[in-house]
Amino acid sequence: MSKEVKPDQVMGYLNELFTAFDALVDTYEIYKVETAGDCYIAAGGLTKIDQDGFICIDHEPDPVEAAHRVLSFAKVSTLEVVVVGLNRR
């Protein structure tokens, strides 16, 4: 993509895409680790919401639930890639 599109357009696309991903993080209870270049790094099963409504480390995560959240996040994120890409045309 970066060979065919101007750098400012790539950055605009990534900004819009990562902003959409950020909005999904809370919905799927995924932890955003960081963005590195054009990579969005996230993990599931690391955190949970405690009884007071705060995010804390989950010391006994359910691996099946964590996998389900990550896969759900990945599916919706893939759709966001398509939607954001189509909106930029």
Backbone as JSON, one array per atom type, in Angstrom:
{
  "sequence": "MSKEVKPDQVMGYLNELFTAFDALVDTYEIYKVETAGDCYIAAGGLTKIDQDGFICIDHEPDPVEAAHRVLSFAKVSTLEVVVVGLNRR",
  "N": [[0.82, -1.19, 0.0], [1.93, 1.26, 0.81], [3.65, 1.86, -1.24], [2.08, 2.67, -3.3], [0.53, 4.75, -2.44], [0.44, 8.07, -1.1], [2.54, 9.1, 1.68], [1.21, 10.69, 3.69], [-1.42, 9.99, 3.27], [-1.39, 7.28, 3.9], [-0.76, 7.45, 6.63], [-3.03, 8.83, 7.53], [-5.0, 6.93, 6.98], [-4.14, 4.78, 8.66], [-4.37, 6.07, 11.15], [-7.14, 6.53, 11.29], [-8.03, 3.88, 11.19], [-6.79, 2.7, 13.49], [-7.98, 4.24, 15.45], [-10.6, 3.34, 15.23], [-10.16, 0.68, 16.02], [-9.34, 1.16, 18.67], [-11.77, 1.97, 19.77], [-13.09, -0.43, 19.86], [-11.77, -1.96, 21.72], [-12.61, -1.73, 24.46], [-15.19, -2.77, 24.27], [-14.77, -5.49, 23.68], [-13.19, -6.23, 25.76], [-10.4, -6.28, 25.51], [-6.9, -5.89, 25.82], [-5.03, -3.19, 24.82], [-1.83, -3.26, 23.83], [0.21, -1.82, 22.44], [0.91, 0.36, 19.62], [2.92, -0.24, 16.87], [4.57, 1.11, 14.43], [2.91, 0.1, 11.62], [1.49, -1.79, 12.96], [-0.95, -3.09, 15.15], [-1.01, -3.93, 18.36], [-2.44, -6.16, 20.52], [-3.95, -7.86, 23.34], [-5.72, -10.59, 24.86], [-7.38, -11.72, 27.84], [-5.7, -10.83, 29.81], [-6.5, -8.85, 31.49], [-9.2, -7.78, 33.66], [-12.43, -6.56, 34.72], [-12.78, -5.2, 37.84], [-14.65, -5.51, 40.99], [-15.23, -2.89, 41.6], [-15.37, -1.64, 39.21], [-13.02, -1.04, 37.92], [-10.19, -1.55, 35.74], [-8.16, -4.35, 36.08], [-5.41, -6.65, 36.67], [-5.96, -9.94, 35.59], [-5.61, -12.65, 37.42], [-6.36, -15.26, 37.23], [-7.19, -16.16, 34.52], [-9.72, -17.24, 32.19], [-8.96, -19.33, 29.7], [-10.46, -20.11, 27.46], [-12.54, -18.22, 27.32], [-10.97, -15.93, 26.98], [-9.8, -16.46, 24.48], [-12.1, -16.48, 22.91], [-12.9, -13.78, 23.14], [-10.72, -12.49, 21.91], [-10.8, -13.56, 19.31], [-13.32, -12.67, 18.49], [-12.9, -9.9, 18.58], [-10.92, -9.78, 16.58], [-12.39, -10.56, 14.31], [-14.32, -8.48, 14.06], [-12.58, -6.34, 13.83], [-11.39, -6.9, 11.39], [-13.52, -6.42, 9.68], [-13.72, -3.68, 10.12], [-11.4, -2.81, 8.86], [-12.1, -3.13, 6.19], [-14.36, -1.42, 6.02], [-13.29, 1.12, 6.76], [-11.38, 1.35, 4.75], [-13.01, 1.42, 2.45], [-14.42, 3.79, 2.93], [-12.48, 5.67, 2.52], [-12.08, 5.97, -0.13]],
  "CA": [[0.0, 0.0, 0.0], [2.73, 2.48, 0.94], [4.32, 2.15, -2.52], [1.1, 3.2, -4.23], [-0.22, 5.85, -1.82], [1.31, 9.06, -0.45], [2.71, 8.84, 3.11], [0.2, 11.33, 4.53], [-2.65, 9.21, 3.12], [-1.2, 6.05, 4.69], [-0.87, 7.83, 8.04], [-4.43, 9.13, 7.78], [-5.7, 5.64, 7.0], [-3.79, 4.07, 9.89], [-4.95, 6.79, 12.27], [-8.58, 6.24, 11.31], [-8.18, 2.46, 11.49], [-6.43, 2.46, 14.88], [-9.02, 4.88, 16.26], [-11.72, 2.39, 15.22], [-9.76, -0.44, 16.87], [-9.38, 1.63, 20.06], [-13.17, 1.98, 20.2], [-13.52, -1.82, 20.05], [-11.02, -2.58, 22.82], [-13.45, -1.82, 25.65], [-16.33, -3.65, 23.98], [-14.34, -6.89, 23.71], [-12.32, -6.41, 26.92], [-9.06, -6.6, 25.01], [-5.9, -4.93, 26.28], [-4.16, -2.66, 23.77], [-0.46, -3.21, 24.31], [0.79, -0.65, 21.79], [1.0, 0.34, 18.17], [4.32, -0.17, 16.45], [4.5, 1.31, 12.98], [1.58, -0.18, 11.12], [0.97, -2.95, 13.71], [-1.77, -2.84, 16.34], [-0.71, -5.07, 19.22], [-3.43, -6.27, 21.59], [-3.99, -9.18, 23.98], [-6.93, -10.89, 25.63], [-7.18, -12.58, 29.0], [-4.73, -10.27, 30.74], [-7.16, -7.95, 32.45], [-10.63, -7.94, 33.92], [-13.04, -5.45, 35.43], [-12.99, -5.62, 39.23], [-15.97, -5.23, 41.57], [-15.42, -1.44, 41.65], [-15.45, -1.14, 37.84], [-11.69, -0.67, 37.43], [-9.44, -2.6, 35.05], [-7.05, -4.89, 36.87], [-4.82, -7.88, 36.12], [-6.72, -11.16, 35.86], [-4.63, -13.65, 37.83], [-6.88, -16.59, 36.9], [-8.01, -15.98, 33.32], [-10.32, -18.38, 31.51], [-8.36, -19.29, 28.37], [-11.49, -20.23, 26.42], [-13.18, -16.91, 27.24], [-9.99, -15.0, 26.42], [-9.7, -16.77, 23.06], [-13.35, -16.03, 22.3], [-12.86, -12.32, 23.04], [-9.71, -12.1, 20.92], [-11.3, -13.9, 17.97], [-14.42, -11.74, 18.19], [-12.24, -8.62, 18.29], [-10.25, -9.91, 15.29], [-13.41, -10.58, 13.25], [-14.87, -7.14, 13.9], [-11.48, -5.49, 13.35], [-11.24, -7.17, 9.96], [-14.6, -5.67, 9.03], [-13.36, -2.26, 10.2], [-10.4, -2.56, 7.81], [-12.85, -2.99, 4.94], [-15.2, -0.22, 6.09], [-12.44, 2.31, 6.73], [-10.8, 1.4, 3.41], [-14.04, 1.86, 1.5], [-14.75, 5.18, 3.2], [-11.37, 6.55, 2.12], [-12.02, 6.03, -1.61]],
  "C": [[0.87, 1.26, 0.0], [3.49, 2.82, -0.33], [3.38, 2.83, -3.51], [0.38, 4.45, -3.73], [0.77, 6.79, -1.14], [1.38, 8.79, 1.05], [1.63, 9.47, 4.0], [-1.15, 10.6, 4.42], [-2.57, 7.9, 3.91], [-1.38, 6.37, 6.17], [-2.32, 8.16, 8.41], [-5.27, 7.87, 7.88], [-5.42, 4.89, 8.3], [-4.38, 4.75, 11.12], [-6.45, 6.49, 12.4], [-8.84, 4.78, 11.71], [-7.88, 2.18, 12.97], [-7.41, 3.11, 15.83], [-10.25, 3.97, 16.34], [-11.4, 1.19, 16.11], [-9.83, -0.05, 18.35], [-10.8, 1.62, 20.61], [-13.67, 0.57, 20.49], [-12.88, -2.49, 21.26], [-11.9, -2.77, 24.06], [-14.61, -2.79, 25.45], [-15.95, -5.12, 24.15], [-13.4, -7.21, 24.87], [-10.95, -6.93, 26.51], [-8.12, -5.51, 25.52], [-5.02, -4.49, 25.11], [-2.77, -2.51, 24.37], [0.23, -1.97, 23.75], [0.55, -0.71, 20.29], [2.48, 0.52, 17.83], [4.32, -0.08, 14.92], [3.09, 1.1, 12.49], [0.95, -1.41, 11.81], [0.19, -2.49, 14.94], [-1.65, -4.07, 17.2], [-1.68, -5.07, 20.4], [-3.42, -7.69, 22.13], [-5.29, -9.35, 24.74], [-6.59, -11.79, 26.8], [-6.18, -12.05, 30.01], [-5.38, -9.45, 31.84], [-8.62, -8.33, 32.63], [-11.13, -6.68, 34.61], [-13.3, -5.92, 36.86], [-14.36, -5.18, 39.74], [-16.26, -3.73, 41.66], [-15.47, -0.8, 40.25], [-14.12, -0.71, 37.24], [-11.05, -1.85, 36.71], [-8.29, -3.04, 35.94], [-6.53, -6.17, 36.2], [-5.69, -9.07, 36.55], [-5.7, -12.26, 36.17], [-5.08, -15.07, 37.53], [-7.78, -16.5, 35.66], [-8.57, -17.31, 32.8], [-9.8, -18.37, 30.08], [-9.39, -19.39, 27.24], [-12.19, -18.89, 26.23], [-12.24, -15.89, 26.61], [-9.86, -15.22, 24.91], [-10.94, -16.29, 22.31], [-13.34, -14.52, 22.11], [-11.89, -11.86, 21.96], [-10.2, -12.39, 19.5], [-12.45, -12.99, 17.56], [-13.88, -10.37, 17.82], [-11.6, -8.67, 16.89], [-11.26, -9.88, 14.13], [-13.96, -9.18, 12.99], [-13.81, -6.18, 13.38], [-11.26, -5.68, 11.86], [-12.3, -6.44, 9.16], [-14.3, -4.18, 9.03], [-12.33, -1.9, 9.14], [-11.11, -2.32, 6.49], [-13.64, -1.69, 4.93], [-14.36, 1.05, 5.99], [-11.81, 2.45, 5.34], [-11.79, 1.89, 2.37], [-14.39, 3.33, 1.68], [-13.68, 6.14, 2.73], [-11.27, 6.68, 0.6], [-12.72, 7.24, -2.13]]
}
